[in-house]
Amino acid sequence: DFGGGGVSARGVKCAVAAEYRRGGDNAQAAIDAGLLSAADLNGLNDWTDSGLMLKQWDDSSVQCPPPAGSVNGRDRFSLFNEPPRDAGAAAAATWKAYQARCASELAGYEIVGPAVHNGLDWMRDFYGAFFAACPECQEPASPLYVTYIAFHAYATASDTAGVVGSMVWTHDAACSLQAEPWALGRPVLLTEFGAQLNVQDNVDQWLTAMDTIFDPPALVPSVCIEEAYYFAEHGFGGLAYENEFQPSTTTTADSASRVVGKFRSLCFGPDSGS
């Protein structure tokens, strides 16, 4: 049961990174627009109050999750939001301690690996150390088993060609991660993506990012991203950008309409596979 709404023409499952019932609630706006259901959110990127993410790589003392399936039917549990590059071994120890304490509550969940970012070597270093410190995380029969590799990627340029280049790199990075010996060919989830966060009046760049991830150009020969989460949060970090599914102080009604329309056309179009 994947966490998205529809499938793009190149086979990428379409999803949304937005917190349900929080702030501007772009998750609800996407639900209202018919792009996904509450169950589709499936726990990924619910950083605060769902209990479906072990956020901090160095803190195993947080609450155990609710039973699998009890939060809108969600059956995934996520490990760590953007941990430091050198924290792989420590994060593995935190996961082991948390799983031992919350074993009964975690039963029935698929585990999504730490959402790494900041470049391919960075991501390789973290995951290499994480799995070296947790060989049980490689064993499908173990309760510590990590089902998915996860990462985040944002455009590093603010012009259209630069955004396309960044998102093409993202596709290549997903295939590189999946080919690593420690990855064991696991499915790869892009649990956040978008344009630069510090460029205002830039809805076109967010739409370009969505285009390139969900329907990559021919120069992307292989698509290794199984599922991609368009980042739709409002004013994250106090920054203003036009990326939301609904009007806000930073997203105009026209921009919100274009974001909804782009997601719908890419993920529910006649050739989308849905």
GROMACS .gro file of C-alpha atoms in nm:
model
  274
    1ASP     CA    1   0.000   0.000   0.000
    2PHE     CA    2   0.196   0.295  -0.128
    3GLY     CA    3   0.161   0.650  -0.005
    4GLY     CA    4   0.059   0.841  -0.309
    5GLY     CA    5  -0.208   0.944  -0.552
    6GLY     CA    6  -0.171   0.789  -0.895
    7VAL     CA    7   0.125   0.676  -1.101
    8SER     CA    8   0.313   0.881  -1.361
    9ALA     CA    9   0.375   0.775  -1.718
   10ARG     CA   10   0.730   0.661  -1.629
   11GLY     CA   11   0.601   0.450  -1.339
   12VAL     CA   12   0.684   0.677  -1.045
   13LYS     CA   13   0.418   0.657  -0.774
   14CYS     CA   14   0.307   1.010  -0.693
   15ALA     CA   15   0.296   1.127  -0.332
   16VAL     CA   16   0.284   1.441  -0.119
   17ALA     CA   17   0.513   1.549   0.165
   18ALA     CA   18   0.283   1.752   0.389
   19GLU     CA   19   0.176   1.712   0.748
   20TYR     CA   20  -0.184   1.606   0.799
   21ARG     CA   21  -0.390   1.829   1.029
   22ARG     CA   22  -0.108   2.075   1.090
   23GLY     CA   23  -0.060   2.440   0.998
   24GLY     CA   24  -0.191   2.529   0.655
   25ASP     CA   25  -0.275   2.160   0.605
   26ASN     CA   26  -0.171   2.112   0.244
   27ALA     CA   27  -0.226   1.742   0.298
   28GLN     CA   28  -0.597   1.811   0.348
   29ALA     CA   29  -0.596   2.043   0.046
   30ALA     CA   30  -0.455   1.759  -0.165
   31ILE     CA   31  -0.723   1.526  -0.026
   32ASP     CA   32  -0.995   1.784  -0.101
   33ALA     CA   33  -0.865   1.813  -0.459
   34GLY     CA   34  -0.899   1.437  -0.503
   35LEU     CA   35  -0.524   1.382  -0.539
   36LEU     CA   36  -0.489   1.135  -0.252
   37SER     CA   37  -0.661   1.005   0.060
   38ALA     CA   38  -0.564   1.038   0.425
   39ALA     CA   39  -0.448   0.676   0.417
   40ASP     CA   40  -0.223   0.757   0.119
   41LEU     CA   41  -0.009   0.985   0.337
   42ASN     CA   42   0.102   0.669   0.517
   43GLY     CA   43   0.308   0.834   0.786
   44LEU     CA   44   0.598   0.967   0.581
   45ASN     CA   45   0.689   1.325   0.667
   46ASP     CA   46   0.448   1.340   0.961
   47TRP     CA   47   0.721   1.485   1.181
   48THR     CA   48   0.522   1.595   1.482
   49ASP     CA   49   0.211   1.431   1.612
   50SER     CA   50   0.137   1.106   1.427
   51GLY     CA   51   0.395   0.897   1.612
   52LEU     CA   52   0.497   0.733   1.282
   53MET     CA   53   0.851   0.867   1.259
   54LEU     CA   54   1.154   0.826   1.484
   55LYS     CA   55   1.281   1.171   1.402
   56GLN     CA   56   1.606   1.218   1.596
   57TRP     CA   57   1.900   0.994   1.514
   58ASP     CA   58   2.032   1.020   1.872
   59ASP     CA   59   1.712   0.984   2.077
   60SER     CA   60   1.547   0.644   2.129
   61SER     CA   61   1.335   0.759   2.425
   62VAL     CA   62   1.041   0.902   2.230
   63GLN     CA   63   0.694   0.748   2.236
   64CYS     CA   64   0.629   0.413   2.073
   65PRO     CA   65   0.407   0.430   1.764
   66PRO     CA   66   0.037   0.352   1.761
   67PRO     CA   67  -0.050   0.004   1.628
   68ALA     CA   68   0.011  -0.048   1.256
   69GLY     CA   69  -0.294   0.049   1.055
   70SER     CA   70  -0.456   0.249   1.334
   71VAL     CA   71  -0.371   0.594   1.190
   72ASN     CA   72  -0.575   0.619   0.870
   73GLY     CA   73  -0.462   0.270   0.778
   74ARG     CA   74  -0.096   0.366   0.761
   75ASP     CA   75   0.151   0.081   0.777
   76ARG     CA   76   0.492   0.244   0.740
   77PHE     CA   77   0.724   0.373   1.008
   78SER     CA   78   1.005   0.613   0.912
   79LEU     CA   79   1.354   0.643   1.059
   80PHE     CA   80   1.525   0.979   1.107
   81ASN     CA   81   1.481   1.304   0.920
   82GLU     CA   82   1.807   1.424   0.758
   83PRO     CA   83   2.058   1.287   1.010
   84PRO     CA   84   2.423   1.405   0.998
   85ARG     CA   85   2.663   1.244   0.754
   86ASP     CA   86   2.878   1.084   1.025
   87ALA     CA   87   2.585   0.956   1.233
   88GLY     CA   88   2.520   0.626   1.055
   89ALA     CA   89   2.649   0.398   1.330
   90ALA     CA   90   2.490   0.603   1.607
   91ALA     CA   91   2.158   0.610   1.422
   92ALA     CA   92   2.169   0.232   1.388
   93ALA     CA   93   2.220   0.202   1.764
   94THR     CA   94   1.926   0.435   1.825
   95TRP     CA   95   1.704   0.229   1.596
   96LYS     CA   96   1.807  -0.094   1.774
   97ALA     CA   97   1.730   0.052   2.116
   98TYR     CA   98   1.397   0.195   2.005
   99GLN     CA   99   1.290  -0.127   1.833
  100ALA     CA  100   1.378  -0.334   2.140
  101ARG     CA  101   1.163  -0.107   2.359
  102CYS     CA  102   0.873  -0.077   2.113
  103ALA     CA  103   0.879  -0.421   1.951
  104SER     CA  104   0.511  -0.499   2.001
  105GLU     CA  105   0.396  -0.159   1.875
  106LEU     CA  106   0.621  -0.177   1.568
  107ALA     CA  107   0.492  -0.519   1.465
  108GLY     CA  108   0.317  -0.494   1.128
  109TYR     CA  109   0.500  -0.183   1.007
  110GLU     CA  110   0.729  -0.163   0.705
  111ILE     CA  111   1.038   0.038   0.800
  112VAL     CA  112   1.151   0.328   0.582
  113GLY     CA  113   1.522   0.400   0.610
  114PRO     CA  114   1.668   0.734   0.722
  115ALA     CA  115   1.590   1.020   0.484
  116VAL     CA  116   1.940   1.129   0.385
  117HIS     CA  117   2.039   1.427   0.169
  118ASN     CA  118   2.328   1.660   0.075
  119GLY     CA  119   2.495   1.470  -0.208
  120LEU     CA  120   2.565   1.117  -0.323
  121ASP     CA  121   2.890   1.061  -0.131
  122TRP     CA  122   2.724   1.195   0.184
  123MET     CA  123   2.432   0.955   0.143
  124ARG     CA  124   2.660   0.659   0.068
  125ASP     CA  125   2.870   0.732   0.376
  126PHE     CA  126   2.570   0.745   0.606
  127TYR     CA  127   2.393   0.435   0.478
  128GLY     CA  128   2.717   0.237   0.453
  129ALA     CA  129   2.791   0.302   0.820
  130PHE     CA  130   2.428   0.247   0.921
  131PHE     CA  131   2.404  -0.100   0.767
  132ALA     CA  132   2.755  -0.197   0.879
  133ALA     CA  133   2.644  -0.126   1.236
  134CYS     CA  134   2.311  -0.306   1.189
  135PRO     CA  135   2.353  -0.629   0.991
  136GLU     CA  136   2.012  -0.735   1.122
  137CYS     CA  137   1.865  -0.443   0.926
  138GLN     CA  138   1.960  -0.639   0.615
  139GLU     CA  139   1.771  -0.954   0.714
  140PRO     CA  140   1.407  -0.967   0.595
  141ALA     CA  141   1.314  -1.199   0.882
  142SER     CA  142   1.447  -0.955   1.145
  143PRO     CA  143   1.215  -0.702   1.314
  144LEU     CA  144   1.493  -0.449   1.249
  145TYR     CA  145   1.473  -0.499   0.871
  146VAL     CA  146   1.466  -0.178   0.665
  147THR     CA  147   1.234  -0.221   0.368
  148TYR     CA  148   1.305   0.104   0.181
  149ILE     CA  149   1.597   0.336   0.112
  150ALA     CA  150   1.490   0.702   0.143
  151PHE     CA  151   1.643   1.036   0.049
  152HIS     CA  152   1.557   1.402  -0.010
  153ALA     CA  153   1.658   1.625  -0.302
  154TYR     CA  154   1.599   1.990  -0.391
  155ALA     CA  155   1.711   2.187  -0.693
  156THR     CA  156   2.041   2.366  -0.649
  157ALA     CA  157   1.962   2.633  -0.911
  158SER     CA  158   1.674   2.874  -0.961
  159ASP     CA  159   1.659   2.873  -1.343
  160THR     CA  160   1.459   2.618  -1.541
  161ALA     CA  161   1.758   2.438  -1.693
  162GLY     CA  162   1.923   2.420  -1.353
  163VAL     CA  163   1.612   2.273  -1.190
  164VAL     CA  164   1.588   2.011  -1.464
  165GLY     CA  165   1.957   1.929  -1.416
  166SER     CA  166   1.915   1.889  -1.040
  167MET     CA  167   1.616   1.659  -1.080
  168VAL     CA  168   1.791   1.451  -1.350
  169TRP     CA  169   2.079   1.415  -1.102
  170THR     CA  170   1.821   1.300  -0.847
  171HIS     CA  171   1.709   1.019  -1.076
  172ASP     CA  172   2.072   0.917  -1.131
  173ALA     CA  173   2.139   0.929  -0.756
  174ALA     CA  174   1.846   0.697  -0.687
  175CYS     CA  175   1.988   0.437  -0.927
  176SER     CA  176   2.336   0.477  -0.776
  177LEU     CA  177   2.201   0.423  -0.423
  178GLN     CA  178   1.997   0.122  -0.530
  179ALA     CA  179   2.309  -0.032  -0.688
  180GLU     CA  180   2.518  -0.006  -0.370
  181PRO     CA  181   2.604  -0.347  -0.216
  182TRP     CA  182   2.435  -0.253   0.112
  183ALA     CA  183   2.113  -0.153  -0.068
  184LEU     CA  184   2.042  -0.508  -0.184
  185GLY     CA  185   1.828  -0.368  -0.465
  186ARG     CA  186   1.573  -0.223  -0.221
  187PRO     CA  187   1.301   0.011  -0.348
  188VAL     CA  188   1.406   0.377  -0.330
  189LEU     CA  189   1.168   0.646  -0.204
  190LEU     CA  190   1.229   1.015  -0.269
  191THR     CA  191   1.048   1.136   0.043
  192GLU     CA  192   1.096   1.509  -0.029
  193PHE     CA  193   1.170   1.696  -0.350
  194GLY     CA  194   1.117   2.043  -0.489
  195ALA     CA  195   1.276   2.365  -0.611
  196GLN     CA  196   1.509   2.588  -0.414
  197LEU     CA  197   1.352   2.689  -0.085
  198ASN     CA  198   1.492   3.044  -0.082
  199VAL     CA  199   1.362   3.171  -0.417
  200GLN     CA  200   1.040   3.373  -0.404
  201ASP     CA  201   0.782   3.395  -0.684
  202ASN     CA  202   0.907   3.067  -0.823
  203VAL     CA  203   0.605   2.844  -0.882
  204ASP     CA  204   0.735   2.767  -1.233
  205GLN     CA  205   1.046   2.607  -1.084
  206TRP     CA  206   0.837   2.389  -0.850
  207LEU     CA  207   0.629   2.277  -1.148
  208THR     CA  208   0.948   2.203  -1.341
  209ALA     CA  209   1.076   1.992  -1.053
  210MET     CA  210   0.748   1.800  -1.048
  211ASP     CA  211   0.763   1.749  -1.426
  212THR     CA  212   1.118   1.616  -1.416
  213ILE     CA  213   1.070   1.378  -1.125
  214PHE     CA  214   0.733   1.232  -1.224
  215ASP     CA  215   0.791   1.238  -1.602
  216PRO     CA  216   1.168   1.254  -1.657
  217PRO     CA  217   1.310   1.336  -2.001
  218ALA     CA  218   1.454   1.073  -2.232
  219LEU     CA  219   1.807   1.142  -2.106
  220VAL     CA  220   1.702   0.955  -1.789
  221PRO     CA  221   1.726   0.598  -1.925
  222SER     CA  222   1.628   0.417  -1.606
  223VAL     CA  223   1.383   0.527  -1.339
  224CYS     CA  224   1.480   0.387  -0.998
  225ILE     CA  225   1.257   0.608  -0.782
  226GLU     CA  226   0.962   0.393  -0.682
  227GLU     CA  227   0.772   0.675  -0.514
  228ALA     CA  228   0.831   1.051  -0.497
  229TYR     CA  229   0.688   1.298  -0.244
  230TYR     CA  230   0.635   1.651  -0.372
  231PHE     CA  231   0.712   1.892  -0.086
  232ALA     CA  232   0.401   2.103  -0.021
  233GLU     CA  233   0.458   2.248   0.326
  234HIS     CA  234   0.387   2.616   0.391
  235GLY     CA  235   0.670   2.861   0.459
  236PHE     CA  236   0.907   2.599   0.593
  237GLY     CA  237   1.187   2.757   0.796
  238GLY     CA  238   1.027   3.099   0.765
  239LEU     CA  239   1.095   3.112   0.390
  240ALA     CA  240   0.841   3.222   0.131
  241TYR     CA  241   0.787   3.015  -0.181
  242GLU     CA  242   0.497   2.919  -0.406
  243ASN     CA  243   0.468   2.544  -0.371
  244GLU     CA  244   0.136   2.478  -0.197
  245PHE     CA  245  -0.188   2.305  -0.294
  246GLN     CA  246  -0.391   2.593  -0.152
  247PRO     CA  247  -0.363   2.974  -0.138
  248SER     CA  248  -0.166   3.116   0.152
  249THR     CA  249   0.037   3.420   0.249
  250THR     CA  250   0.314   3.293   0.018
  251THR     CA  251   0.122   3.099  -0.250
  252THR     CA  252  -0.128   3.281  -0.471
  253ALA     CA  253  -0.457   3.123  -0.574
  254ASP     CA  254  -0.329   3.100  -0.932
  255SER     CA  255  -0.009   2.926  -0.821
  256ALA     CA  256  -0.201   2.681  -0.602
  257SER     CA  257  -0.432   2.599  -0.892
  258ARG     CA  258  -0.130   2.535  -1.116
  259VAL     CA  259   0.033   2.309  -0.857
  260VAL     CA  260  -0.286   2.103  -0.823
  261GLY     CA  261  -0.330   2.091  -1.200
  262LYS     CA  262   0.029   1.982  -1.261
  263PHE     CA  263   0.011   1.703  -1.002
  264ARG     CA  264  -0.320   1.584  -1.148
  265SER     CA  265  -0.200   1.589  -1.510
  266LEU     CA  266   0.124   1.404  -1.432
  267CYS     CA  267  -0.023   1.146  -1.198
  268PHE     CA  268  -0.375   1.092  -1.328
  269GLY     CA  269  -0.336   1.172  -1.697
  270PRO     CA  270  -0.450   0.938  -1.977
  271ASP     CA  271  -0.101   0.786  -2.004
  272SER     CA  272  -0.019   0.781  -1.633
  273GLY     CA  273  -0.079   0.413  -1.576
  274SER     CA  274  -0.345   0.484  -1.313
   0.00000   0.00000   0.00000
